[in-house]
Coordinates of C-alpha atoms in Angstrom, one line a residue:
M275 CA 91.5 275.7 39.4
K276 CA 92.6 272.5 41.2
G277 CA 95.2 270.6 39.2
F278 CA 96.2 273.7 37.2
T279 CA 100.0 274.1 37.0
M280 CA 102.3 276.9 36.0
S281 CA 102.8 277.4 32.3
S282 CA 99.5 275.7 31.5
I283 CA 98.0 278.7 29.6
R284 CA 98.7 277.9 26.0
V285 CA 99.6 280.8 23.7
S286 CA 98.7 281.1 20.0
H287 CA 97.6 283.7 17.4
A288 CA 95.0 284.1 14.7
G289 CA 97.2 283.2 11.8
S290 CA 98.9 285.8 9.6
L291 CA 102.3 287.0 10.8
P292 CA 104.6 289.6 9.3
R293 CA 106.4 288.6 6.1
T294 CA 110.0 289.6 5.5
E295 CA 110.6 292.3 2.8
Q296 CA 112.4 289.6 0.8
L297 CA 109.3 287.3 0.9
I298 CA 106.9 290.1 0.0
A299 CA 109.1 291.1 -3.0
A300 CA 109.3 287.5 -4.1
N301 CA 105.5 287.1 -3.9
A302 CA 105.1 290.3 -5.9
A303 CA 107.4 288.9 -8.6
R304 CA 105.6 285.5 -9.0
F305 CA 104.1 286.4 -12.4
D306 CA 107.2 288.1 -13.8
E307 CA 108.7 286.5 -17.0
N308 CA 112.0 285.7 -15.3
F309 CA 110.5 284.4 -12.0
N310 CA 112.5 281.5 -10.6
N311 CA 110.0 279.2 -8.9
D312 CA 112.7 276.9 -7.4
E313 CA 114.4 279.8 -5.7
F314 CA 111.0 281.0 -4.4
Q315 CA 110.1 277.7 -2.9
R316 CA 113.5 277.5 -1.1
L317 CA 112.9 281.0 0.2
L318 CA 109.4 280.2 1.3
Q319 CA 110.5 277.1 3.3
E320 CA 113.5 278.9 4.9
S321 CA 111.1 281.7 5.9
V322 CA 108.7 279.3 7.5
V323 CA 111.6 277.6 9.3
D324 CA 112.8 280.9 10.7
L325 CA 109.2 281.9 11.6
V326 CA 108.4 278.8 13.6
A327 CA 111.7 279.1 15.5
K328 CA 110.8 282.8 16.3
Q329 CA 107.4 281.8 17.5
K330 CA 108.9 279.2 19.9
E331 CA 111.5 281.8 21.1
L332 CA 108.7 284.3 21.9
G333 CA 106.7 281.7 23.9
I334 CA 104.0 280.8 21.4
T335 CA 103.0 277.2 22.1
D336 CA 100.5 276.6 19.3
V337 CA 102.4 277.8 16.2
N338 CA 101.6 278.0 12.5
D339 CA 103.3 278.9 9.2
G340 CA 102.2 282.6 9.5
E341 CA 100.1 282.0 6.4
Y342 CA 103.2 282.5 4.4
G343 CA 101.8 280.1 1.7
H344 CA 99.0 282.6 1.2
A345 CA 100.6 285.1 -1.1
M346 CA 101.0 288.7 0.3
A347 CA 102.6 291.0 -2.2
A348 CA 102.4 294.3 -0.3
A349 CA 103.4 295.4 3.2
K350 CA 99.8 296.5 3.8
D351 CA 97.4 293.7 2.9
Y352 CA 94.2 292.9 4.7
G353 CA 93.1 290.2 2.3
A354 CA 95.7 287.5 1.9
W355 CA 93.7 285.2 4.2
W356 CA 91.0 285.2 1.5
H357 CA 92.6 286.1 -1.8
Y358 CA 94.9 283.0 -1.7
S359 CA 91.8 280.9 -2.4
F360 CA 91.3 282.3 -5.9
E361 CA 94.3 280.4 -7.3
R362 CA 93.3 277.2 -5.6
T363 CA 89.7 277.2 -7.0
G364 CA 88.8 276.1 -10.5
G365 CA 85.8 277.5 -12.2
L366 CA 86.7 281.1 -11.6
E367 CA 87.4 283.9 -14.1
L368 CA 88.8 287.3 -13.2
R369 CA 86.5 290.3 -13.5
E370 CA 87.4 294.0 -14.0
Q371 CA 85.2 295.2 -11.1
T372 CA 86.3 294.9 -7.5
L373 CA 83.8 293.9 -4.8
F374 CA 84.0 297.5 -3.5
E375 CA 82.7 298.8 -6.9
G376 CA 79.7 296.6 -7.0
P377 CA 76.1 297.9 -7.0
A378 CA 74.3 298.6 -3.8
V379 CA 71.7 295.9 -2.8
R380 CA 68.8 296.4 -0.5
S381 CA 67.3 293.6 1.5
E382 CA 63.8 292.9 2.9
P383 CA 62.9 291.1 6.1
G384 CA 63.1 287.3 5.5
N385 CA 65.0 287.9 2.2
L386 CA 68.5 289.1 3.2
Q387 CA 71.1 289.7 0.6
L388 CA 74.7 290.9 0.8
T389 CA 75.4 294.3 -0.7
S390 CA 78.8 295.4 -2.0
F391 CA 81.8 295.9 0.3
G392 CA 81.8 299.6 -0.4
D393 CA 78.1 299.8 0.7
R394 CA 78.6 298.6 4.2
R395 CA 76.6 300.5 6.9
D396 CA 79.7 301.4 8.8
R397 CA 81.0 303.2 5.7
H398 CA 77.8 305.2 5.4
I399 CA 78.1 306.5 8.9
F400 CA 81.8 307.4 8.6
P401 CA 82.3 308.3 4.9
G402 CA 85.1 310.8 5.7
V403 CA 87.0 308.2 7.7
Y404 CA 86.8 305.5 5.0
S405 CA 87.9 307.9 2.3
D406 CA 90.9 309.2 4.2
Q407 CA 93.9 307.0 3.5
E408 CA 95.7 308.4 6.6
S409 CA 92.9 307.3 9.0
G410 CA 93.9 303.6 8.9
A411 CA 90.4 302.5 7.9
D412 CA 91.2 302.5 4.2
T413 CA 92.4 299.0 3.3
G414 CA 94.5 300.0 0.4
K415 CA 94.2 299.2 -3.3
Q416 CA 91.7 296.4 -3.9
P417 CA 92.5 293.6 -6.4
K418 CA 90.2 292.6 -9.2
F419 CA 88.0 289.8 -8.0
P420 CA 87.0 286.6 -9.8
A421 CA 83.5 285.4 -10.6
A422 CA 82.3 281.7 -10.6
N423 CA 81.3 281.1 -14.2
G424 CA 81.4 277.3 -14.0
P425 CA 81.4 274.5 -11.5
V426 CA 83.9 275.2 -8.8
T427 CA 86.6 272.6 -8.0
Y428 CA 89.7 272.4 -5.8
I429 CA 93.0 272.8 -7.7
G430 CA 95.3 273.7 -4.9
Q431 CA 96.6 270.2 -4.1
D432 CA 100.2 271.1 -4.8
K433 CA 100.1 274.3 -2.8
V434 CA 98.5 272.9 0.3
Q435 CA 101.0 270.0 0.3
R436 CA 103.8 272.5 0.0
D437 CA 102.4 274.4 3.0
I438 CA 102.1 271.1 5.0
E439 CA 105.7 270.1 4.1
N440 CA 107.1 273.5 5.0
L441 CA 105.4 273.5 8.4
R442 CA 106.5 269.9 9.1
V443 CA 110.1 270.7 8.3
A444 CA 109.9 273.9 10.5
C445 CA 108.4 272.1 13.4
G446 CA 111.1 269.4 13.2
K447 CA 113.9 271.9 13.2
A448 CA 112.5 273.9 16.0
G449 CA 111.6 270.9 18.2
V450 CA 107.8 271.9 18.1
D451 CA 105.2 269.2 18.5
P452 CA 103.5 269.2 15.1
S453 CA 100.2 267.9 16.5
T454 CA 99.7 271.3 18.2
A455 CA 100.6 273.3 15.0
Y456 CA 97.9 274.6 12.6
I457 CA 97.4 275.8 9.1
N458 CA 94.7 278.3 8.1
S459 CA 92.1 277.5 5.5
L460 CA 89.1 279.5 4.2
G461 CA 85.5 278.8 5.3
P462 CA 83.0 278.2 2.5
S463 CA 80.8 281.2 3.4
S464 CA 83.7 283.5 3.0
A465 CA 84.9 281.7 -0.1
A466 CA 81.5 282.3 -1.7
R467 CA 81.5 286.1 -1.2
I468 CA 82.7 286.5 -4.8
T469 CA 80.3 287.0 -7.7
N470 CA 78.3 283.9 -8.6
E471 CA 77.4 283.6 -12.3
Y472 CA 76.9 279.9 -12.4
Y473 CA 74.9 278.5 -9.5
D474 CA 71.1 279.0 -9.3
T475 CA 71.2 280.4 -5.7
D476 CA 73.9 281.8 -3.4
E477 CA 73.2 278.9 -0.9
E478 CA 73.9 276.4 -3.7
F479 CA 77.2 278.2 -4.4
I480 CA 78.2 278.1 -0.7
W481 CA 77.6 274.4 -0.5
A482 CA 79.7 273.9 -3.7
M483 CA 82.5 275.9 -2.0
A484 CA 82.1 273.6 1.1
D485 CA 82.9 270.6 -1.1
V486 CA 85.9 272.5 -2.6
F487 CA 87.6 273.5 0.6
R488 CA 86.8 270.2 2.3
E489 CA 89.7 268.9 0.3
E490 CA 92.0 271.4 1.9
Y491 CA 90.7 270.6 5.4
L492 CA 91.3 266.9 4.8
A493 CA 94.8 267.4 3.5
I494 CA 95.8 269.4 6.5
T495 CA 94.2 267.2 9.2
E496 CA 95.3 263.9 7.6
A497 CA 98.9 265.3 7.7
G498 CA 98.6 265.5 11.5
F499 CA 98.1 269.3 11.8
I500 CA 95.1 271.3 13.0
V501 CA 93.1 273.2 10.5
Q502 CA 91.9 276.7 11.4
I503 CA 88.9 277.7 9.4
D504 CA 88.9 281.4 8.7
D505 CA 85.3 282.5 8.2
P506 CA 84.7 286.1 9.4
S507 CA 81.6 286.2 7.2
I508 CA 79.6 284.4 9.9
A509 CA 79.7 287.7 12.0
E510 CA 80.9 290.3 9.5
N511 CA 78.1 289.8 6.9
F512 CA 75.8 291.6 9.4
D513 CA 77.4 295.0 8.4
Q514 CA 77.1 294.1 4.7
I515 CA 73.2 293.9 4.8
N516 CA 71.2 297.0 4.2
P517 CA 69.1 298.0 5.9
E518 CA 70.1 296.5 9.2
P519 CA 68.4 293.1 9.6
S520 CA 66.8 291.8 12.8
Y521 CA 68.9 289.4 14.7
E522 CA 66.4 286.6 14.1
D523 CA 66.6 287.2 10.4
Y524 CA 70.3 287.3 10.4
R525 CA 70.6 284.0 12.3
A526 CA 68.3 282.4 9.8
F527 CA 70.5 283.8 7.0
T528 CA 73.7 282.5 8.7
R529 CA 72.6 279.0 9.8
P530 CA 72.7 277.5 6.3
R531 CA 76.3 278.8 6.0
I532 CA 77.2 277.0 9.2
E533 CA 75.5 273.8 8.0
A534 CA 77.6 274.0 4.8
L535 CA 80.7 274.3 6.9
N536 CA 79.8 271.3 9.1
H537 CA 79.1 269.4 5.9
A538 CA 82.7 270.2 4.8
L539 CA 84.0 269.1 8.2
R540 CA 82.1 265.8 8.3
G541 CA 84.2 262.9 9.6
I542 CA 87.0 265.2 10.8
D543 CA 87.8 265.0 14.5
P544 CA 86.7 268.4 16.0
Q545 CA 89.8 268.3 18.1
R546 CA 91.8 268.8 14.9
V547 CA 89.7 272.0 14.0
R548 CA 89.8 275.6 15.2
F549 CA 87.2 278.1 13.9
H550 CA 88.0 281.8 13.6
T551 CA 85.4 284.5 13.2
C552 CA 85.7 288.2 13.6
W553 CA 84.1 291.5 12.6
G554 CA 86.6 292.4 9.9
S555 CA 90.3 293.2 10.4
W556 CA 90.3 296.8 9.0
H557 CA 91.0 299.6 11.4
G558 CA 87.5 301.2 11.2
P559 CA 85.0 302.4 13.8
H560 CA 82.9 299.1 13.7
V561 CA 79.9 300.7 15.3
T562 CA 77.6 298.4 13.3
D563 CA 79.1 295.1 14.4
L564 CA 76.8 292.3 15.3
P565 CA 76.9 291.5 19.1
F566 CA 78.6 288.2 19.6
A567 CA 75.9 287.1 22.0
E568 CA 73.5 286.9 19.1
I569 CA 75.4 284.2 17.3
V570 CA 77.5 282.6 20.0
N571 CA 75.3 279.5 20.3
D572 CA 75.4 279.0 16.5
V573 CA 79.2 279.3 16.5
L574 CA 79.4 276.7 19.3
G575 CA 77.4 274.4 17.0
I576 CA 80.3 274.3 14.5
N577 CA 82.2 271.0 14.5
A578 CA 85.4 272.6 15.8
A579 CA 86.8 272.2 19.3
G580 CA 88.7 275.6 19.3
I581 CA 86.7 278.8 19.0
T582 CA 88.8 281.9 18.2
F583 CA 87.2 285.4 18.3
E584 CA 88.0 289.0 18.9
A585 CA 88.0 289.9 22.6
A586 CA 90.6 292.6 23.0
N587 CA 89.5 295.4 20.7
V588 CA 87.3 298.1 22.3
R589 CA 84.1 297.2 20.5
H590 CA 84.1 293.7 21.8
E591 CA 86.2 293.4 24.9
H592 CA 83.1 293.7 27.1
E593 CA 81.7 290.5 25.6
W594 CA 83.8 288.3 27.9
R595 CA 80.7 288.4 30.1
I596 CA 78.9 286.2 27.6
W597 CA 80.6 283.3 29.2
E598 CA 79.0 284.0 32.6
D599 CA 75.7 282.7 31.1
T600 CA 76.9 280.6 28.1
K601 CA 78.0 277.1 28.9
L602 CA 81.0 275.9 27.1
P603 CA 80.2 272.5 25.6
E604 CA 82.3 269.6 26.7
G605 CA 85.3 269.2 24.4
K606 CA 85.3 272.8 23.3
Y607 CA 87.9 275.4 24.3
L608 CA 88.2 279.2 23.8
I609 CA 90.9 281.0 21.9
P610 CA 90.0 284.6 22.7
G611 CA 91.8 287.6 21.3
I612 CA 93.9 289.0 24.2
V613 CA 95.9 291.5 22.2
S614 CA 94.6 293.5 19.3
H615 CA 95.7 294.1 15.8
S616 CA 93.7 297.3 15.6
T617 CA 96.0 299.5 17.7
N618 CA 99.7 300.3 17.7
V619 CA 99.8 300.4 21.5
V620 CA 101.4 297.3 22.9
E621 CA 99.4 295.9 25.7
H622 CA 101.1 295.6 29.1
P623 CA 101.7 292.0 30.3
E624 CA 99.6 292.7 33.4
L625 CA 96.6 293.7 31.3
V626 CA 97.2 290.6 29.2
A627 CA 97.1 288.5 32.4
D628 CA 93.9 290.2 33.5
R629 CA 92.1 289.5 30.3
I630 CA 93.2 285.8 30.3
E631 CA 92.0 285.4 33.9
R632 CA 88.5 286.7 33.0
F633 CA 88.0 283.8 30.7
A634 CA 90.0 281.2 32.7
R635 CA 87.8 281.8 35.8
L636 CA 84.6 281.4 33.8
V637 CA 85.4 278.3 31.6
G638 CA 88.6 276.9 33.3
P639 CA 92.2 277.7 32.5
E640 CA 92.6 274.4 30.7
N641 CA 90.0 275.6 28.2
V642 CA 91.7 278.9 27.3
V643 CA 94.4 279.6 24.7
A644 CA 95.6 283.2 24.7
S645 CA 95.6 284.6 21.2
T646 CA 95.3 287.7 19.1
D647 CA 92.1 289.3 17.8
C648 CA 93.0 288.7 14.2
G649 CA 96.1 288.2 12.0
L650 CA 99.0 290.6 12.6
G651 CA 100.7 290.3 9.2
G652 CA 100.0 293.2 6.9
R653 CA 98.0 295.1 9.5
I654 CA 100.5 296.6 11.9
H655 CA 104.2 297.2 11.7
P656 CA 106.3 294.0 12.2
E657 CA 108.1 295.4 15.2
I658 CA 104.8 296.0 16.9
A659 CA 103.5 292.6 15.9
W660 CA 106.4 290.8 17.5
A661 CA 106.2 293.0 20.6
K662 CA 102.5 292.1 20.9
L663 CA 103.3 288.3 20.7
E664 CA 106.0 288.7 23.3
T665 CA 103.7 290.5 25.7
L666 CA 101.0 287.9 25.0
A667 CA 103.4 285.1 26.2
Q668 CA 104.5 287.2 29.2
G669 CA 101.0 287.8 30.2
A670 CA 100.1 284.2 29.9
E671 CA 103.0 283.3 32.2
I672 CA 101.7 285.8 34.8
A673 CA 98.2 284.5 34.5
S674 CA 99.4 280.9 34.9
K675 CA 101.1 281.8 38.2
R676 CA 98.1 283.6 39.5
L677 CA 95.8 280.7 38.6
S678 CA 98.0 277.9 39.9

């Protein structure tokens, strides 16, 4: 720990932060006949300005725009991180069927295929939980999903430039270094989990999506910000394959998806990239999750310096021990989840410090950024979300003092 100084533990989060009621209502009204786009854009920028100032006030060092540019039109919304991509991708057409209503698909060893979202193995084990809206596992009303019925293209240039400008203005007004700020963008494997009606194979579709979202990655990084790639499919797909595959088969299934992402990131400085994976943000049992140890080396092969992952929820907290045996490559750093989005209980700052120290003593405190398991916006009450960010920063301060 030699050379480590107080306040050296950086603090961030996974991306989505609570929207105001006014912003949620404005997003819901975007397609109304009398919608005023100029007023909406002013509200959006003002909201991002206020949000960045609030993050700084709470002690967040590596801020973002809360994913406010990714439309969330309801207070409970688990999918804004993904659904935003539909209006930024050409070659898609809306379908009446949701991905939860799709047919069940069964795989064979060496020939893995994703089944419908409603056919996940975890849902088969706990059918009562997932059908009970009071349980918290139900993710609410699902939107109609598009299908690719032609060559996919990126058509979100204006929207990503708006997100960039909003964050630039907000950082300037808050006195935040923009080079440490980030904007979230979708990974190609997750982008390709919609219905494919055009490409010959799913792998071809994923590579096409890699070329599409490369444009967004370039726009963000060339503007001087960090891009965070949100791609839970890398781990979460495991629960969406029936019957459960072997770990070896799953790694073989996943590696082309990582290769496609690295193709999209070619030429981009890895220090300008964070990669986020998780096991799904819904508040379910998660007993069929893939052990992180089975793919950690593949994840470390992604051309991203920052690796964000769930490490606070009770299905994955024990996996901090992975780093006792897994060497962190030079130039990489960890952004582990230290507080969880899956519980309303606000973690104590001392517990936060303990969790941070576990990682810091294994990979070095300079290689740890304290974060959240997943996005907080749309998943827990805003009051709880802000309290969790505050306790995260307080715990980081305690850990910094202990480690100095």
